[in-house]
Amino acid sequence: MKLGKYILGLAVVLSAGLTSCDTDNIGAIYEPEAKNITFMLPETNNLTKSNNYTVPVTLSRSIIGDAYTANVVIKDAYCITASGEKLDAKDNVKLQNPQATFAAGESFATVNVEFSNMGPGTSYYCTLSLSDADLQTASELGSQIGTTNVSVTCDFDWENIGNGHYISPEWWEEEFDVPIEHAKGSNIYRMIGLFQEGYDIEFTIEGDKVYVPLQGSWVHSSYGVVSLQGWAGENDYAGPYDAATKTCTLALRHTVSAGSFGTFVDYLIMP
C-alpha cells in the first residue's frame, strides 16, 4: 500500500515537472513575413481521349489576411506528334483566367489552362510562370515554385483487332499469342502486355516497313526496366512487313541503364 502511494506521488511530481519543462521550452509560433506566392507542384501530367481538356493549376500563399491577386503567364507551348515531330502549340494552349484571386483568409487559388483542338496521339506541353512581382514574394526558406510544367496527352481511340502470334526464337526462345490493338485513324498498333503486364509495345506499319520506337518492355529484377527499340536502320526501323503473310520482322535492341543485351530478331504475325 505504501509503495503504491509512493509510485502515485512520484508520478504526480514527474507530471508536474514535465509540464513545467514543456511550458518553459515552448517557442514563439512561426509567423511568415513574406506572401510566398507559389505553384503547388512543379509539373502536372494528364491523359485524355478528348480533343479539348482543361487543367486546373493550384497556387498557394503564406500570408492570408487580405485578398490578393497573383498573375500567371504562359512562357512556352509546344506539342510532340505521334511521329515525334515537335511543333509550336501556342494556338492550342491558353489561360482561361490568367489571374489567380485569393479571397481574404484563403490559402489557395486556381488558374485553368485550356488545351484545345488536340490531335490523337499528340502530347501538348506548356510552362507557366508567376509574374515578376509575384516572384518577389518568395520567403527566405526558398520554398517557392516559380514555374510549373503542364502536359496533356491526347490518347488514341484504341480498338481490339484480335490476337497476333509472336515468335521469339532467340530472345525468349518461345512463341505465344498476344492481343493487338489499333489506334483508329492511324497506322499505329500495340501489343498488349507483350513481355510483362502493364508494358504495351507500340509499333507502326508504313507500307512494307515496321517501326518500333524506344520504350520500356519489362522489368529485370537486377537491372530495372528493359527498353527495346527497332534496330534494323534509322528512325526506329525494325524490319519489313510482308502483307501476304501479315508478318512483321522485328530486329529489336534490348537495353538497360547499365548497357545493352544486344539485338535479336523476333516475328509477329498480325491478326
PDB file of C-alpha atoms in Angstrom:
ATOM      1  CA  MET A   1       0.000   0.000   0.000  1.00  0.00           C
ATOM      2  CA  LYS A   2       2.798   2.436   0.889  1.00  0.00           C
ATOM      3  CA  LEU A   3       4.627   1.511  -2.292  1.00  0.00           C
ATOM      4  CA  GLY A   4       1.519   2.234  -4.332  1.00  0.00           C
ATOM      5  CA  LYS A   5       1.156   5.660  -2.728  1.00  0.00           C
ATOM      6  CA  TYR A   6       4.846   6.341  -3.353  1.00  0.00           C
ATOM      7  CA  ILE A   7       4.558   5.482  -7.049  1.00  0.00           C
ATOM      8  CA  LEU A   8       1.422   7.591  -7.375  1.00  0.00           C
ATOM      9  CA  GLY A   9       3.102  10.506  -5.682  1.00  0.00           C
ATOM     10  CA  LEU A  10       6.184  10.208  -7.888  1.00  0.00           C
ATOM     11  CA  ALA A  11       4.008  10.155 -10.967  1.00  0.00           C
ATOM     12  CA  VAL A  12       2.290  13.348  -9.893  1.00  0.00           C
ATOM     13  CA  VAL A  13       5.630  15.055  -9.241  1.00  0.00           C
ATOM     14  CA  LEU A  14       7.083  13.923 -12.562  1.00  0.00           C
ATOM     15  CA  SER A  15       3.948  15.029 -14.352  1.00  0.00           C
ATOM     16  CA  ALA A  16       4.157  18.456 -12.810  1.00  0.00           C
ATOM     17  CA  GLY A  17       7.859  18.696 -13.605  1.00  0.00           C
ATOM     18  CA  LEU A  18       7.395  17.669 -17.194  1.00  0.00           C
ATOM     19  CA  THR A  19       4.528  20.114 -17.620  1.00  0.00           C
ATOM     20  CA  SER A  20       6.718  22.873 -16.270  1.00  0.00           C
ATOM     21  CA  CYS A  21       9.610  21.955 -18.564  1.00  0.00           C
ATOM     22  CA  ASP A  22       7.328  21.770 -21.621  1.00  0.00           C
ATOM     23  CA  THR A  23       5.962  25.204 -20.849  1.00  0.00           C
ATOM     24  CA  ASP A  24       9.443  26.630 -20.470  1.00  0.00           C
ATOM     25  CA  ASN A  25      10.557  25.217 -23.844  1.00  0.00           C
ATOM     26  CA  ILE A  26       7.596  26.344 -25.942  1.00  0.00           C
ATOM     27  CA  GLY A  27       8.837  28.775 -28.555  1.00  0.00           C
ATOM     28  CA  ALA A  28       7.052  31.535 -30.365  1.00  0.00           C
ATOM     29  CA  ILE A  29       4.620  30.433 -33.079  1.00  0.00           C
ATOM     30  CA  TYR A  30       6.113  30.995 -36.539  1.00  0.00           C
ATOM     31  CA  GLU A  31       4.609  33.949 -38.322  1.00  0.00           C
ATOM     32  CA  PRO A  32       5.525  34.229 -42.051  1.00  0.00           C
ATOM     33  CA  GLU A  33       6.961  37.552 -43.172  1.00  0.00           C
ATOM     34  CA  ALA A  34       6.559  37.004 -46.931  1.00  0.00           C
ATOM     35  CA  LYS A  35       3.486  36.129 -49.001  1.00  0.00           C
ATOM     36  CA  ASN A  36       5.461  33.409 -50.818  1.00  0.00           C
ATOM     37  CA  ILE A  37       3.122  33.081 -53.785  1.00  0.00           C
ATOM     38  CA  THR A  38       3.922  29.670 -55.276  1.00  0.00           C
ATOM     39  CA  PHE A  39       2.656  26.941 -57.535  1.00  0.00           C
ATOM     40  CA  MET A  40       1.802  23.823 -55.548  1.00  0.00           C
ATOM     41  CA  LEU A  41       3.501  21.385 -57.951  1.00  0.00           C
ATOM     42  CA  PRO A  42       6.479  21.684 -60.321  1.00  0.00           C
ATOM     43  CA  GLU A  43       4.666  19.665 -63.002  1.00  0.00           C
ATOM     44  CA  THR A  44       1.301  18.129 -63.897  1.00  0.00           C
ATOM     45  CA  ASN A  45       0.761  15.313 -66.425  1.00  0.00           C
ATOM     46  CA  ASN A  46      -2.648  14.405 -67.835  1.00  0.00           C
ATOM     47  CA  LEU A  47      -4.131  11.859 -70.246  1.00  0.00           C
ATOM     48  CA  THR A  48      -7.415  12.242 -72.127  1.00  0.00           C
ATOM     49  CA  LYS A  49      -9.219  10.985 -75.216  1.00  0.00           C
ATOM     50  CA  SER A  50     -10.949  14.327 -75.635  1.00  0.00           C
ATOM     51  CA  ASN A  51      -9.749  16.917 -78.153  1.00  0.00           C
ATOM     52  CA  ASN A  52     -10.347  19.665 -75.577  1.00  0.00           C
ATOM     53  CA  TYR A  53      -9.226  19.457 -71.970  1.00  0.00           C
ATOM     54  CA  THR A  54      -8.891  21.908 -69.067  1.00  0.00           C
ATOM     55  CA  VAL A  55      -6.253  21.539 -66.361  1.00  0.00           C
ATOM     56  CA  PRO A  56      -6.686  23.375 -63.024  1.00  0.00           C
ATOM     57  CA  VAL A  57      -3.374  24.589 -61.592  1.00  0.00           C
ATOM     58  CA  THR A  58      -3.318  25.474 -57.890  1.00  0.00           C
ATOM     59  CA  LEU A  59      -1.293  28.252 -56.245  1.00  0.00           C
ATOM     60  CA  SER A  60      -0.813  28.881 -52.543  1.00  0.00           C
ATOM     61  CA  ARG A  61       0.381  31.695 -50.275  1.00  0.00           C
ATOM     62  CA  SER A  62       1.669  32.055 -46.718  1.00  0.00           C
ATOM     63  CA  ILE A  63       0.018  35.321 -45.569  1.00  0.00           C
ATOM     64  CA  ILE A  64      -3.757  35.029 -45.936  1.00  0.00           C
ATOM     65  CA  GLY A  65      -5.197  38.021 -44.096  1.00  0.00           C
ATOM     66  CA  ASP A  66      -6.074  40.196 -47.085  1.00  0.00           C
ATOM     67  CA  ALA A  67      -7.321  39.469 -50.585  1.00  0.00           C
ATOM     68  CA  TYR A  68      -4.593  39.167 -53.203  1.00  0.00           C
ATOM     69  CA  THR A  69      -4.378  38.618 -56.956  1.00  0.00           C
ATOM     70  CA  ALA A  70      -1.459  36.740 -58.488  1.00  0.00           C
ATOM     71  CA  ASN A  71      -0.689  36.897 -62.202  1.00  0.00           C
ATOM     72  CA  VAL A  72       0.316  33.896 -64.310  1.00  0.00           C
ATOM     73  CA  VAL A  73       1.731  33.864 -67.838  1.00  0.00           C
ATOM     74  CA  ILE A  74       2.448  31.125 -70.403  1.00  0.00           C
ATOM     75  CA  LYS A  75       6.166  31.063 -71.161  1.00  0.00           C
ATOM     76  CA  ASP A  76       6.177  28.319 -73.774  1.00  0.00           C
ATOM     77  CA  ALA A  77       3.739  25.973 -75.535  1.00  0.00           C
ATOM     78  CA  TYR A  78       4.558  23.175 -77.960  1.00  0.00           C
ATOM     79  CA  CYS A  79       3.444  19.680 -78.914  1.00  0.00           C
ATOM     80  CA  ILE A  80       5.076  16.432 -79.959  1.00  0.00           C
ATOM     81  CA  THR A  81       3.171  14.400 -82.517  1.00  0.00           C
ATOM     82  CA  ALA A  82       2.856  10.616 -82.646  1.00  0.00           C
ATOM     83  CA  SER A  83       5.685  10.586 -85.199  1.00  0.00           C
ATOM     84  CA  GLY A  84       7.964  12.522 -82.825  1.00  0.00           C
ATOM     85  CA  GLU A  85       7.771  15.881 -84.601  1.00  0.00           C
ATOM     86  CA  LYS A  86       7.937  18.944 -82.340  1.00  0.00           C
ATOM     87  CA  LEU A  87       5.597  21.801 -83.309  1.00  0.00           C
ATOM     88  CA  ASP A  88       4.522  25.155 -81.940  1.00  0.00           C
ATOM     89  CA  ALA A  89       1.248  24.890 -79.984  1.00  0.00           C
ATOM     90  CA  LYS A  90       0.568  28.463 -78.893  1.00  0.00           C
ATOM     91  CA  ASP A  91      -2.812  28.327 -80.648  1.00  0.00           C
ATOM     92  CA  ASN A  92      -3.755  25.173 -78.734  1.00  0.00           C
ATOM     93  CA  VAL A  93      -2.969  26.384 -75.217  1.00  0.00           C
ATOM     94  CA  LYS A  94      -4.369  29.368 -73.342  1.00  0.00           C
ATOM     95  CA  LEU A  95      -5.164  30.515 -69.823  1.00  0.00           C
ATOM     96  CA  GLN A  96      -8.872  30.827 -69.118  1.00  0.00           C
ATOM     97  CA  ASN A  97      -8.070  33.069 -66.147  1.00  0.00           C
ATOM     98  CA  PRO A  98      -4.511  34.423 -66.038  1.00  0.00           C
ATOM     99  CA  GLN A  99      -5.199  35.941 -62.618  1.00  0.00           C
ATOM    100  CA  ALA A 100      -5.428  33.748 -59.505  1.00  0.00           C
ATOM    101  CA  THR A 101      -7.532  35.584 -56.926  1.00  0.00           C
ATOM    102  CA  PHE A 102      -7.082  34.760 -53.240  1.00  0.00           C
ATOM    103  CA  ALA A 103     -10.024  35.876 -51.109  1.00  0.00           C
ATOM    104  CA  ALA A 104      -9.269  37.197 -47.627  1.00  0.00           C
ATOM    105  CA  GLY A 105      -8.497  34.244 -45.373  1.00  0.00           C
ATOM    106  CA  GLU A 106      -7.895  31.799 -48.234  1.00  0.00           C
ATOM    107  CA  SER A 107      -4.603  29.973 -48.771  1.00  0.00           C
ATOM    108  CA  PHE A 108      -5.265  28.618 -52.263  1.00  0.00           C
ATOM    109  CA  ALA A 109      -6.333  29.922 -55.671  1.00  0.00           C
ATOM    110  CA  THR A 110      -6.566  28.330 -59.114  1.00  0.00           C
ATOM    111  CA  VAL A 111      -5.901  29.185 -62.735  1.00  0.00           C
ATOM    112  CA  ASN A 112      -7.270  27.000 -65.534  1.00  0.00           C
ATOM    113  CA  VAL A 113      -5.203  26.031 -68.577  1.00  0.00           C
ATOM    114  CA  GLU A 114      -7.266  25.145 -71.646  1.00  0.00           C
ATOM    115  CA  PHE A 115      -5.882  22.734 -74.247  1.00  0.00           C
ATOM    116  CA  SER A 116      -7.975  22.763 -77.429  1.00  0.00           C
ATOM    117  CA  ASN A 117      -8.101  21.187 -80.897  1.00  0.00           C
ATOM    118  CA  MET A 118      -5.689  18.458 -79.856  1.00  0.00           C
ATOM    119  CA  GLY A 119      -4.784  15.691 -82.270  1.00  0.00           C
ATOM    120  CA  PRO A 120      -4.860  11.993 -81.320  1.00  0.00           C
ATOM    121  CA  GLY A 121      -1.509  10.585 -80.277  1.00  0.00           C
ATOM    122  CA  THR A 122      -0.072  14.060 -79.663  1.00  0.00           C
ATOM    123  CA  SER A 123       1.290  15.377 -76.363  1.00  0.00           C
ATOM    124  CA  TYR A 124       0.949  19.072 -75.553  1.00  0.00           C
ATOM    125  CA  TYR A 125       3.214  20.955 -73.174  1.00  0.00           C
ATOM    126  CA  CYS A 126       3.292  24.421 -71.658  1.00  0.00           C
ATOM    127  CA  THR A 127       5.304  26.214 -68.997  1.00  0.00           C
ATOM    128  CA  LEU A 128       3.518  28.593 -66.636  1.00  0.00           C
ATOM    129  CA  SER A 129       5.339  31.275 -64.701  1.00  0.00           C
ATOM    130  CA  LEU A 130       4.474  33.682 -61.924  1.00  0.00           C
ATOM    131  CA  SER A 131       4.751  37.374 -62.762  1.00  0.00           C
ATOM    132  CA  ASP A 132       7.922  39.220 -61.755  1.00  0.00           C
ATOM    133  CA  ALA A 133       6.045  40.877 -58.902  1.00  0.00           C
ATOM    134  CA  ASP A 134       4.813  37.539 -57.546  1.00  0.00           C
ATOM    135  CA  LEU A 135       8.272  36.022 -57.830  1.00  0.00           C
ATOM    136  CA  GLN A 136       9.478  38.782 -55.498  1.00  0.00           C
ATOM    137  CA  THR A 137       7.178  37.480 -52.739  1.00  0.00           C
ATOM    138  CA  ALA A 138       9.379  34.418 -52.107  1.00  0.00           C
ATOM    139  CA  SER A 139      10.193  33.595 -48.494  1.00  0.00           C
ATOM    140  CA  GLU A 140      13.743  33.218 -47.223  1.00  0.00           C
ATOM    141  CA  LEU A 141      13.127  29.485 -46.818  1.00  0.00           C
ATOM    142  CA  GLY A 142      13.403  29.073 -50.585  1.00  0.00           C
ATOM    143  CA  SER A 143      10.250  27.013 -50.950  1.00  0.00           C
ATOM    144  CA  GLN A 144       8.709  28.966 -53.822  1.00  0.00           C
ATOM    145  CA  ILE A 145       7.913  27.141 -57.084  1.00  0.00           C
ATOM    146  CA  GLY A 146       8.028  29.956 -59.624  1.00  0.00           C
ATOM    147  CA  THR A 147       7.317  27.916 -62.764  1.00  0.00           C
ATOM    148  CA  THR A 148       5.321  24.767 -63.422  1.00  0.00           C
ATOM    149  CA  ASN A 149       5.127  22.474 -66.442  1.00  0.00           C
ATOM    150  CA  VAL A 150       1.715  21.229 -67.581  1.00  0.00           C
ATOM    151  CA  SER A 151       1.250  18.471 -70.142  1.00  0.00           C
ATOM    152  CA  VAL A 152      -1.740  16.745 -71.715  1.00  0.00           C
ATOM    153  CA  THR A 153      -1.566  13.724 -73.981  1.00  0.00           C
ATOM    154  CA  CYS A 154      -4.499  13.217 -76.327  1.00  0.00           C
ATOM    155  CA  ASP A 155      -4.707   9.454 -76.470  1.00  0.00           C
ATOM    156  CA  PHE A 156      -5.815   7.474 -79.480  1.00  0.00           C
ATOM    157  CA  ASP A 157      -9.121   5.684 -79.586  1.00  0.00           C
ATOM    158  CA  TRP A 158      -7.845   2.102 -79.456  1.00  0.00           C
ATOM    159  CA  GLU A 159      -9.747  -0.856 -80.901  1.00  0.00           C
ATOM    160  CA  ASN A 160      -9.037  -4.544 -80.349  1.00  0.00           C
ATOM    161  CA  ILE A 161      -8.418  -6.351 -83.644  1.00  0.00           C
ATOM    162  CA  GLY A 162      -7.747  -9.836 -82.259  1.00  0.00           C
ATOM    163  CA  ASN A 163      -4.706 -11.899 -81.288  1.00  0.00           C
ATOM    164  CA  GLY A 164      -1.422 -11.889 -83.129  1.00  0.00           C
ATOM    165  CA  HIS A 165       1.163 -14.652 -82.854  1.00  0.00           C
ATOM    166  CA  TYR A 166       4.585 -13.654 -81.505  1.00  0.00           C
ATOM    167  CA  ILE A 167       7.673 -15.737 -82.263  1.00  0.00           C
ATOM    168  CA  SER A 168      10.914 -15.079 -80.361  1.00  0.00           C
ATOM    169  CA  PRO A 169      13.449 -17.762 -81.386  1.00  0.00           C
ATOM    170  CA  GLU A 170      16.487 -16.221 -79.652  1.00  0.00           C
ATOM    171  CA  TRP A 171      15.460 -13.596 -77.101  1.00  0.00           C
ATOM    172  CA  TRP A 172      12.761 -15.622 -75.288  1.00  0.00           C
ATOM    173  CA  GLU A 173      13.142 -18.919 -77.172  1.00  0.00           C
ATOM    174  CA  GLU A 174       9.360 -19.350 -77.306  1.00  0.00           C
ATOM    175  CA  GLU A 175       6.222 -18.261 -79.128  1.00  0.00           C
ATOM    176  CA  PHE A 176       2.793 -17.193 -77.917  1.00  0.00           C
ATOM    177  CA  ASP A 177      -0.384 -15.291 -78.813  1.00  0.00           C
ATOM    178  CA  VAL A 178      -0.698 -11.622 -77.898  1.00  0.00           C
ATOM    179  CA  PRO A 179      -3.694  -9.221 -78.119  1.00  0.00           C
ATOM    180  CA  ILE A 180      -3.283  -6.498 -80.742  1.00  0.00           C
ATOM    181  CA  GLU A 181      -4.935  -3.070 -80.634  1.00  0.00           C
ATOM    182  CA  HIS A 182      -5.141  -0.478 -83.402  1.00  0.00           C
ATOM    183  CA  ALA A 183      -5.250   3.289 -82.992  1.00  0.00           C
ATOM    184  CA  LYS A 184      -8.236   4.380 -85.064  1.00  0.00           C
ATOM    185  CA  GLY A 185      -7.394   6.748 -87.890  1.00  0.00           C
ATOM    186  CA  SER A 186      -3.703   5.825 -87.904  1.00  0.00           C
ATOM    187  CA  ASN A 187      -1.249   3.076 -88.812  1.00  0.00           C
ATOM    188  CA  ILE A 188      -0.165   2.633 -85.199  1.00  0.00           C
ATOM    189  CA  TYR A 189      -0.666  -0.626 -83.323  1.00  0.00           C
ATOM    190  CA  ARG A 190       0.266  -2.013 -79.935  1.00  0.00           C
ATOM    191  CA  MET A 191       0.870  -5.445 -78.439  1.00  0.00           C
ATOM    192  CA  ILE A 192      -0.836  -5.637 -75.041  1.00  0.00           C
ATOM    193  CA  GLY A 193       1.482  -6.747 -72.232  1.00  0.00           C
ATOM    194  CA  LEU A 194       3.858  -8.401 -74.684  1.00  0.00           C
ATOM    195  CA  PHE A 195       6.567  -9.400 -72.201  1.00  0.00           C
ATOM    196  CA  GLN A 196       5.007  -8.156 -68.957  1.00  0.00           C
ATOM    197  CA  GLU A 197       1.610  -6.880 -67.887  1.00  0.00           C
ATOM    198  CA  GLY A 198       1.457  -3.098 -67.974  1.00  0.00           C
ATOM    199  CA  TYR A 199       4.031  -2.769 -70.759  1.00  0.00           C
ATOM    200  CA  ASP A 200       2.248  -2.431 -74.110  1.00  0.00           C
ATOM    201  CA  ILE A 201       4.571  -2.283 -77.106  1.00  0.00           C
ATOM    202  CA  GLU A 202       3.637   0.246 -79.787  1.00  0.00           C
ATOM    203  CA  PHE A 203       4.716  -0.119 -83.408  1.00  0.00           C
ATOM    204  CA  THR A 204       3.888   1.448 -86.752  1.00  0.00           C
ATOM    205  CA  ILE A 205       3.347  -0.272 -90.095  1.00  0.00           C
ATOM    206  CA  GLU A 206       4.105   2.059 -93.015  1.00  0.00           C
ATOM    207  CA  GLY A 207       3.656   0.193 -96.275  1.00  0.00           C
ATOM    208  CA  ASP A 208       6.188  -2.628 -96.196  1.00  0.00           C
ATOM    209  CA  LYS A 209       8.150  -1.288 -93.220  1.00  0.00           C
ATOM    210  CA  VAL A 210       7.735  -1.668 -89.451  1.00  0.00           C
ATOM    211  CA  TYR A 211       8.955   0.892 -86.896  1.00  0.00           C
ATOM    212  CA  VAL A 212       9.283   0.342 -83.145  1.00  0.00           C
ATOM    213  CA  PRO A 213      10.108   3.460 -81.059  1.00  0.00           C
ATOM    214  CA  LEU A 214      12.203   3.257 -77.896  1.00  0.00           C
ATOM    215  CA  GLN A 215      10.006   2.100 -74.990  1.00  0.00           C
ATOM    216  CA  GLY A 216      10.044   0.053 -71.804  1.00  0.00           C
ATOM    217  CA  SER A 217       9.147  -3.618 -72.291  1.00  0.00           C
ATOM    218  CA  TRP A 218       9.537  -5.377 -68.921  1.00  0.00           C
ATOM    219  CA  VAL A 219      11.338  -5.094 -65.561  1.00  0.00           C
ATOM    220  CA  HIS A 220      14.509  -7.068 -64.816  1.00  0.00           C
ATOM    221  CA  SER A 221      14.978  -7.990 -61.146  1.00  0.00           C
ATOM    222  CA  SER A 222      18.568  -6.717 -61.136  1.00  0.00           C
ATOM    223  CA  TYR A 223      18.759  -4.081 -63.886  1.00  0.00           C
ATOM    224  CA  GLY A 224      15.329  -2.438 -63.752  1.00  0.00           C
ATOM    225  CA  VAL A 225      13.317  -1.510 -66.843  1.00  0.00           C
ATOM    226  CA  VAL A 226      14.470  -3.179 -70.054  1.00  0.00           C
ATOM    227  CA  SER A 227      13.833  -0.955 -73.081  1.00  0.00           C
ATOM    228  CA  LEU A 228      13.520  -2.108 -76.670  1.00  0.00           C
ATOM    229  CA  GLN A 229      13.822  -0.258 -79.960  1.00  0.00           C
ATOM    230  CA  GLY A 230      13.775  -1.037 -83.667  1.00  0.00           C
ATOM    231  CA  TRP A 231      17.410  -1.558 -84.678  1.00  0.00           C
ATOM    232  CA  ALA A 232      17.456  -2.523 -88.347  1.00  0.00           C
ATOM    233  CA  GLY A 233      18.017   1.003 -89.652  1.00  0.00           C
ATOM    234  CA  GLU A 234      17.435   4.680 -88.957  1.00  0.00           C
ATOM    235  CA  ASN A 235      14.433   6.233 -87.221  1.00  0.00           C
ATOM    236  CA  ASP A 236      13.494   3.102 -85.208  1.00  0.00           C
ATOM    237  CA  TYR A 237      13.178   0.926 -88.318  1.00  0.00           C
ATOM    238  CA  ALA A 238      12.716  -2.677 -87.114  1.00  0.00           C
ATOM    239  CA  GLY A 239      12.292  -4.605 -90.365  1.00  0.00           C
ATOM    240  CA  PRO A 240       9.993  -5.414 -93.281  1.00  0.00           C
ATOM    241  CA  TYR A 241       6.278  -6.158 -93.269  1.00  0.00           C
ATOM    242  CA  ASP A 242       5.014  -8.908 -95.563  1.00  0.00           C
ATOM    243  CA  ALA A 243       1.365  -8.113 -96.346  1.00  0.00           C
ATOM    244  CA  ALA A 244       0.795 -11.531 -97.952  1.00  0.00           C
ATOM    245  CA  THR A 245       1.607 -13.404 -94.734  1.00  0.00           C
ATOM    246  CA  LYS A 246       0.843 -10.486 -92.394  1.00  0.00           C
ATOM    247  CA  THR A 247       4.283 -10.967 -90.861  1.00  0.00           C
ATOM    248  CA  CYS A 248       6.322  -8.249 -89.159  1.00  0.00           C
ATOM    249  CA  THR A 249      10.051  -8.894 -88.867  1.00  0.00           C
ATOM    250  CA  LEU A 250      11.319  -7.132 -85.754  1.00  0.00           C
ATOM    251  CA  ALA A 251      15.025  -6.575 -85.142  1.00  0.00           C
ATOM    252  CA  LEU A 252      14.904  -5.232 -81.580  1.00  0.00           C
ATOM    253  CA  ARG A 253      17.727  -3.932 -79.421  1.00  0.00           C
ATOM    254  CA  HIS A 254      17.238  -4.576 -75.690  1.00  0.00           C
ATOM    255  CA  THR A 255      18.919  -2.176 -73.272  1.00  0.00           C
ATOM    256  CA  VAL A 256      19.078  -1.276 -69.571  1.00  0.00           C
ATOM    257  CA  SER A 257      20.793   1.618 -67.812  1.00  0.00           C
ATOM    258  CA  ALA A 258      23.977  -0.459 -67.482  1.00  0.00           C
ATOM    259  CA  GLY A 259      24.191  -1.344 -71.181  1.00  0.00           C
ATOM    260  CA  SER A 260      22.707  -3.487 -73.937  1.00  0.00           C
ATOM    261  CA  PHE A 261      21.759  -7.166 -74.054  1.00  0.00           C
ATOM    262  CA  GLY A 262      22.126  -6.986 -77.817  1.00  0.00           C
ATOM    263  CA  THR A 263      19.842  -7.100 -80.863  1.00  0.00           C
ATOM    264  CA  PHE A 264      17.558 -10.058 -81.519  1.00  0.00           C
ATOM    265  CA  VAL A 265      15.100 -10.743 -84.357  1.00  0.00           C
ATOM    266  CA  ASP A 266      11.511 -11.633 -83.463  1.00  0.00           C
ATOM    267  CA  TYR A 267       8.412 -12.089 -85.652  1.00  0.00           C
ATOM    268  CA  LEU A 268       4.816 -11.004 -85.255  1.00  0.00           C
ATOM    269  CA  ILE A 269       2.025 -12.481 -87.363  1.00  0.00           C
ATOM    270  CA  MET A 270      -0.809  -9.936 -87.367  1.00  0.00           C
ATOM    271  CA  PRO A 271      -4.459 -10.994 -86.846  1.00  0.00           C
TER     272      PRO A 271
END
